[in-house]
Coordinates of C-alpha atoms in Angstrom, one line a residue:
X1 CA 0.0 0.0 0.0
X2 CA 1.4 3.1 -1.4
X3 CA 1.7 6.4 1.1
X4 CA -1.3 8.4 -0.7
X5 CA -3.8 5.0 -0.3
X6 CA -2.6 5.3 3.6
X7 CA -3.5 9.0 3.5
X8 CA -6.8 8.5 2.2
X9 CA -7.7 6.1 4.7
X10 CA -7.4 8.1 7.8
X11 CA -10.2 9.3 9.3
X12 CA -9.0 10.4 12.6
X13 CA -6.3 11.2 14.6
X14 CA -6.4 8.1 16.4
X15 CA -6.1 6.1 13.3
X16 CA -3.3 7.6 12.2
X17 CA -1.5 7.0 15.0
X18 CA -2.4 3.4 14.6
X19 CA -1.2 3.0 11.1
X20 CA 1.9 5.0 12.0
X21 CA 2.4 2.5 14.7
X22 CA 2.0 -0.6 11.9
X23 CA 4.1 1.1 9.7
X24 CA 6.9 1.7 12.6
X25 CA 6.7 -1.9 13.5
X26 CA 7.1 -3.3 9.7
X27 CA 10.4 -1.1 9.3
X28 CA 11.7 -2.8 12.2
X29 CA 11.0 -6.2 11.1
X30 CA 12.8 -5.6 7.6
X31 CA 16.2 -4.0 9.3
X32 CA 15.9 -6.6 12.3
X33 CA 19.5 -7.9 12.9
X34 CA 20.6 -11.1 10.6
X35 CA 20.5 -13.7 13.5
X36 CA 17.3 -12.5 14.3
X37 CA 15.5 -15.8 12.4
X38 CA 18.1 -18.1 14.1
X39 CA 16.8 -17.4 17.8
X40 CA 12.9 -16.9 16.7
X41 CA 11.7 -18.7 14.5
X42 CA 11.7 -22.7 15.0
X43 CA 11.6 -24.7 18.3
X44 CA 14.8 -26.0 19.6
X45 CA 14.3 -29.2 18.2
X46 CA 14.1 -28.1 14.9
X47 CA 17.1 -25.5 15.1
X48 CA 19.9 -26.4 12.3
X49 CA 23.6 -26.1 12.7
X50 CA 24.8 -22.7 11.5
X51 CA 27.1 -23.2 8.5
X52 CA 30.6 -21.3 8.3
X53 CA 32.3 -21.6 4.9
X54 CA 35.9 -20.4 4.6
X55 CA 37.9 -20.3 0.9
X56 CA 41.1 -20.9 0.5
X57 CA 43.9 -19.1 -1.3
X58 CA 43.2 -17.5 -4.8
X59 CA 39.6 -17.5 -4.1
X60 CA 37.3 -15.4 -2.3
X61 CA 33.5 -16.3 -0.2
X62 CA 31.9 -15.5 -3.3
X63 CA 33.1 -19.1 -4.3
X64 CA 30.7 -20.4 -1.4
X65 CA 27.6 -18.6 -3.7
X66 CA 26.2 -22.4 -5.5
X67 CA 26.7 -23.7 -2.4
X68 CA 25.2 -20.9 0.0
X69 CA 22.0 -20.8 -2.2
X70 CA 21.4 -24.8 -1.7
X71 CA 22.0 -24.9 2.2
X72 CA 19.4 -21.8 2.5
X73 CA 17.3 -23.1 0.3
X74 CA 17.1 -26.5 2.9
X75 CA 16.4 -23.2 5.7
X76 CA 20.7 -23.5 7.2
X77 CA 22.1 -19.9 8.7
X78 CA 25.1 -19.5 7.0
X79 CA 28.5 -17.5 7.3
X80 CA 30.5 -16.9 4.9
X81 CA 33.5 -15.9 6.6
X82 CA 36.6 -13.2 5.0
X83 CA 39.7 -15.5 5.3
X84 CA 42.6 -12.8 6.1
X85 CA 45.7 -15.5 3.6
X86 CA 48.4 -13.7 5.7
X87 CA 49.4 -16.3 8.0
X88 CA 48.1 -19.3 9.3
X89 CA 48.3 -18.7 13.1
X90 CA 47.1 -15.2 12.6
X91 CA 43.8 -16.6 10.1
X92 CA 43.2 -19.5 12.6
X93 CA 43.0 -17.1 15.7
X94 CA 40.7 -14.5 13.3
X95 CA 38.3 -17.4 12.6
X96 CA 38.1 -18.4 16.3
X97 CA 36.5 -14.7 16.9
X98 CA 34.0 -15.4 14.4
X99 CA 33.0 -18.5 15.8
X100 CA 33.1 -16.9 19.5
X101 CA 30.3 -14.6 18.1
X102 CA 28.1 -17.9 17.0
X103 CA 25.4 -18.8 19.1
X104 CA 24.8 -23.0 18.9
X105 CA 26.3 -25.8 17.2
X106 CA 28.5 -24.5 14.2
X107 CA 29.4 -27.1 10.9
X108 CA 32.8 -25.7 10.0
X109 CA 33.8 -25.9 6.1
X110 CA 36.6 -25.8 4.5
X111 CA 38.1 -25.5 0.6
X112 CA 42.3 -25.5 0.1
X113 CA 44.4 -23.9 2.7
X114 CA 40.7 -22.8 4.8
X115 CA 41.1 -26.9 5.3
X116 CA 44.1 -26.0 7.3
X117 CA 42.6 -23.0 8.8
X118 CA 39.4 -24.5 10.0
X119 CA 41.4 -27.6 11.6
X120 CA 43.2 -25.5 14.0
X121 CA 40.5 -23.1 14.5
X122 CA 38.4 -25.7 15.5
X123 CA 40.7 -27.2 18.3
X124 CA 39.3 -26.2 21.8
X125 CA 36.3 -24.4 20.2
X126 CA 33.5 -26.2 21.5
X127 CA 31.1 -24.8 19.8
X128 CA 32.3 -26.6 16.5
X129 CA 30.3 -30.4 16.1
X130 CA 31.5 -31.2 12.9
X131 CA 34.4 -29.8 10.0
X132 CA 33.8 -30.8 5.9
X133 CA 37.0 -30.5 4.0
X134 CA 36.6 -29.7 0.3
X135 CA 39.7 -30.1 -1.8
X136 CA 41.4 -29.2 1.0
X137 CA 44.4 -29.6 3.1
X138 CA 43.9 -31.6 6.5
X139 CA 47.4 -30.9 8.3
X140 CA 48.7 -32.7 11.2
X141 CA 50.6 -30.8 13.8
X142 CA 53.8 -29.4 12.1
X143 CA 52.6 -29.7 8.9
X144 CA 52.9 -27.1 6.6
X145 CA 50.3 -26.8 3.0
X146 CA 53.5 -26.3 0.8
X147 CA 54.7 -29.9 2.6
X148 CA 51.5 -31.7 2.2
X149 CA 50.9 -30.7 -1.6
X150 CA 54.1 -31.6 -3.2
X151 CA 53.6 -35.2 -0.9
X152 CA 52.6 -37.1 -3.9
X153 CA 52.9 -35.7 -7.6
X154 CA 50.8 -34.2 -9.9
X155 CA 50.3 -30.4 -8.6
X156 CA 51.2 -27.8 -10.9
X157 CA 50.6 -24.9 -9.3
X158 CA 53.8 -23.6 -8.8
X159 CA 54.8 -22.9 -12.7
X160 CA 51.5 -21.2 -12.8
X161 CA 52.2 -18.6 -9.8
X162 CA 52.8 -14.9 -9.6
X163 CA 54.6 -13.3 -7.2
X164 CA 54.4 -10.1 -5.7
X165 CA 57.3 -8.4 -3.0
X166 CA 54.7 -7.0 -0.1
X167 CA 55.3 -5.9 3.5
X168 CA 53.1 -7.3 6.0
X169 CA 51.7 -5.1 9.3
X170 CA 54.2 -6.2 11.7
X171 CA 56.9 -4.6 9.2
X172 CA 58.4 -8.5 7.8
X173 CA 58.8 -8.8 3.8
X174 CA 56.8 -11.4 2.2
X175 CA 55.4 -12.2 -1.3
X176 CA 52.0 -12.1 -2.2
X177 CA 51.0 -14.9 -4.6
X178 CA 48.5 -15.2 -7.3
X179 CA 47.9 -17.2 -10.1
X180 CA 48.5 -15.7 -13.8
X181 CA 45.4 -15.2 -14.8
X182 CA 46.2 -16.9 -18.5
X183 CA 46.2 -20.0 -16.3
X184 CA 43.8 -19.7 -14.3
X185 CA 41.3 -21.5 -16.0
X186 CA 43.1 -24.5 -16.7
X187 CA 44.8 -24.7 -13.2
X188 CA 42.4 -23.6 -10.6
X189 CA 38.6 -24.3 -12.3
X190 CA 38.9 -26.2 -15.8
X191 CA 35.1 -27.5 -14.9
X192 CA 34.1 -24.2 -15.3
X193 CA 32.9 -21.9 -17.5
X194 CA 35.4 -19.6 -19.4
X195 CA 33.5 -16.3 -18.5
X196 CA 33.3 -17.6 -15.2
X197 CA 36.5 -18.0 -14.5
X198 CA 37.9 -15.2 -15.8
X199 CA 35.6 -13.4 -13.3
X200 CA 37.5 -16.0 -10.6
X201 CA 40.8 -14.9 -11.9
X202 CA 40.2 -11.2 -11.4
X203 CA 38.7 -11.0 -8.0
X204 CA 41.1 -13.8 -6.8
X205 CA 42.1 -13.1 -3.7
X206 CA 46.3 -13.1 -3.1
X207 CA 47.9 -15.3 0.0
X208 CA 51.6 -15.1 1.3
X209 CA 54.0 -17.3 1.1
X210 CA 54.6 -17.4 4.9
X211 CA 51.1 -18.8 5.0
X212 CA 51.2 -21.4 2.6
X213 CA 54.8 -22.9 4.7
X214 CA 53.1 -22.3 8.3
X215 CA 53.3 -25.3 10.6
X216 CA 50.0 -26.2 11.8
X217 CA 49.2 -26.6 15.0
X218 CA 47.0 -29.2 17.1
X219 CA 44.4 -30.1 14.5
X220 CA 40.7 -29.8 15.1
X221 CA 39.9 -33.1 13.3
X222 CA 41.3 -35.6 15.5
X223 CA 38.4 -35.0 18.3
X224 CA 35.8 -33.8 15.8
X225 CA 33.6 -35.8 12.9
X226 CA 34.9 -35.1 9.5
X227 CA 33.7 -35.2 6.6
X228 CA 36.2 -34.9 3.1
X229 CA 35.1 -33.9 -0.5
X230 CA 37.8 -35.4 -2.5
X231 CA 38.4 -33.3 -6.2
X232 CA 39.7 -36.3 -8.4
X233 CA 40.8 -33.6 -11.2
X234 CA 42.4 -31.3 -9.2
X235 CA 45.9 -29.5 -10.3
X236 CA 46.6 -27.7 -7.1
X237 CA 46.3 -30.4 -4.4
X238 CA 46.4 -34.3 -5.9
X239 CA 43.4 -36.3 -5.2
X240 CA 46.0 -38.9 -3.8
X241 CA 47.1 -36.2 -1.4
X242 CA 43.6 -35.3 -0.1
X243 CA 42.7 -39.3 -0.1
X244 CA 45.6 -39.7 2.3
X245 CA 44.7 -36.8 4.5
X246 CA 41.4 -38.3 4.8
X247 CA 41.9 -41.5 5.4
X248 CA 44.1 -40.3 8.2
X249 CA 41.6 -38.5 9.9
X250 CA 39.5 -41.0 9.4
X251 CA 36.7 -38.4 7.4
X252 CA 34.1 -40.0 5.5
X253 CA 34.7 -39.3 2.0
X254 CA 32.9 -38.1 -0.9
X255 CA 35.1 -38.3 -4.2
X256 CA 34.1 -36.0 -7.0
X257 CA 34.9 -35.5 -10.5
X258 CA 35.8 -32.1 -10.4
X259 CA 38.7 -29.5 -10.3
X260 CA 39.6 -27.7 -7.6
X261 CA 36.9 -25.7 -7.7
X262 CA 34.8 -28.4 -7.3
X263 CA 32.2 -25.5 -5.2
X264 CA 31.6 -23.7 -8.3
X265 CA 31.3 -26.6 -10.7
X266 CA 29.6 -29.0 -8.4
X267 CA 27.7 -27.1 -5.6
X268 CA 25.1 -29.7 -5.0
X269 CA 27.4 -32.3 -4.2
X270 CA 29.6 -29.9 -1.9
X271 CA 26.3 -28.6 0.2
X272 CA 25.3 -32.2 -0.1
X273 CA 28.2 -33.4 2.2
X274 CA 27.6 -30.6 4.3
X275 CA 24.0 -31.0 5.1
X276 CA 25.2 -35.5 5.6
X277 CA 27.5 -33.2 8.2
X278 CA 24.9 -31.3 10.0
X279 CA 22.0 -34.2 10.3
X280 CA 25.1 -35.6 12.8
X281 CA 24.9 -32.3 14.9
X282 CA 22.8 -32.4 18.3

């Protein structure tokens, strides 16, 4: 109802009044905080998990969008968290402080390095039930994402990076690397659509070297369920390599035909694994 047909309605004083006092509480329903649904609408019993989805290097949350759509879609609260890529300890303890600010269970996700992120942001927080790795490093303590991918062959990442000199905040030179966007397509998201991923390739988002060679600390995964999405056509991180992390923490595993990208090309299979995830969460 447009403001003229409102006009034209009132009659009296007091009846404006009332329909300035519907109109007052509308407005605050439409700019009520984001969380407001989680703590409102369904009873306890029938409360989901909230969802946090991290990216990885060379990617940003927008990566998440397939997957995001599918998981709200089957009524999941969802965060698609900002990973920092400037240093392992330093994107672990960033991602704690959003899960601090979670109320409930949380399903923690994964994709690349974010595997090694989430792991040791998950250890001690208690509100995490459950972590899903997709194409995704799974360190153990000490071990470092540059160790772990060149385990086994077949990555070729490193002939297709660019690097950039940059200083970090605490004043320490580091290099900032991207891939060259000529090779993106082929080495990051071959599955996907060309003008796709030259979209990826512009808005990829750079990680430091220190990051990539951080030791990890005491891994989340070895007192929580886990859950792995295995890309069997991945270039950055061999399926052999994410089958052995796995199988070592003992996730249940989900292999996909995909490339590393395999939340863009195959989002239904990622939020798929996700949702198996969060029907395990109490």
């Amino acid at each position: 109802m447009n403001r003229s047909s409102i006009y034209q309605r009132v009659r009296t004083p007091l009846s404006l009044l009332a329909t300035a006092s519907v109109a007052a509480a509308l407005i605050a329903t439409a700019v009520a905080p984001a969380h407001a649904d989680r703590t409102t609408s369904a009873p306890d019993s029938e409360k989901k998990p909230t969802v946090v989805l991290v990216h990885g290097a060379f990617a940003d949350s927008t990566s998440w969008n397939g997957v995001i759509r599918r998981l709200r879609h089957e009524g999941y609260p969802v965060v698609a968290a900002a990973n920092p890529l400037r240093g392992l300890n330093n994107d672990a303890s960033y991602l704690k402080e959003v899960l601090a600010g979670i109320d409930g269970p949380v399903v923690l996700a994964g994709h690349s390095y974010g595997g090694s992120v989430i792991s040791d942001a998950a250890h001690d927080a208690d509100n995490v039930k459950a972590l899903v790795f997709v194409a995704a490093f799974i360190p153990e303590k000490g071990e470092s994402a540059v160790e772990l991918s060149g385990k086994f062959p077949g990555s070729t990442l490193g002939d297709a990076l660019r690097s950039v000199p940059v200083t970090l905040p605490d004043g320490s030179r580091d290099a900032d690397l991207t891939i060259e966007p000529s090779k993106f397509h082929q080495q990051f998201a071959a599955d996907v659509p060309r003008n796709t991923t030259d979209l990826m390739s512009v808005t990829q988002r750079p990680i430091t070297n220190a990051a990539l060679a951080d030791d990890a600390s005491e891994p989340g995964w070895k007192n929580i369920p886990s859950w792995a999405v295995v890309a069997t056509q991945d270039r950055n991180i061999p399926a052999q390599a994410q089958i052995f992390m796995a199988q070592r923490a003992h996730a249940h595993i989900t292999r996909v035909r995909a490339s590393h990208a395999v939340s863009v090309s195959h989002p239904a299979d990622v939020a798929g694994v996700i949702e198996a995830a969060a029907r395990t969460v109490r």
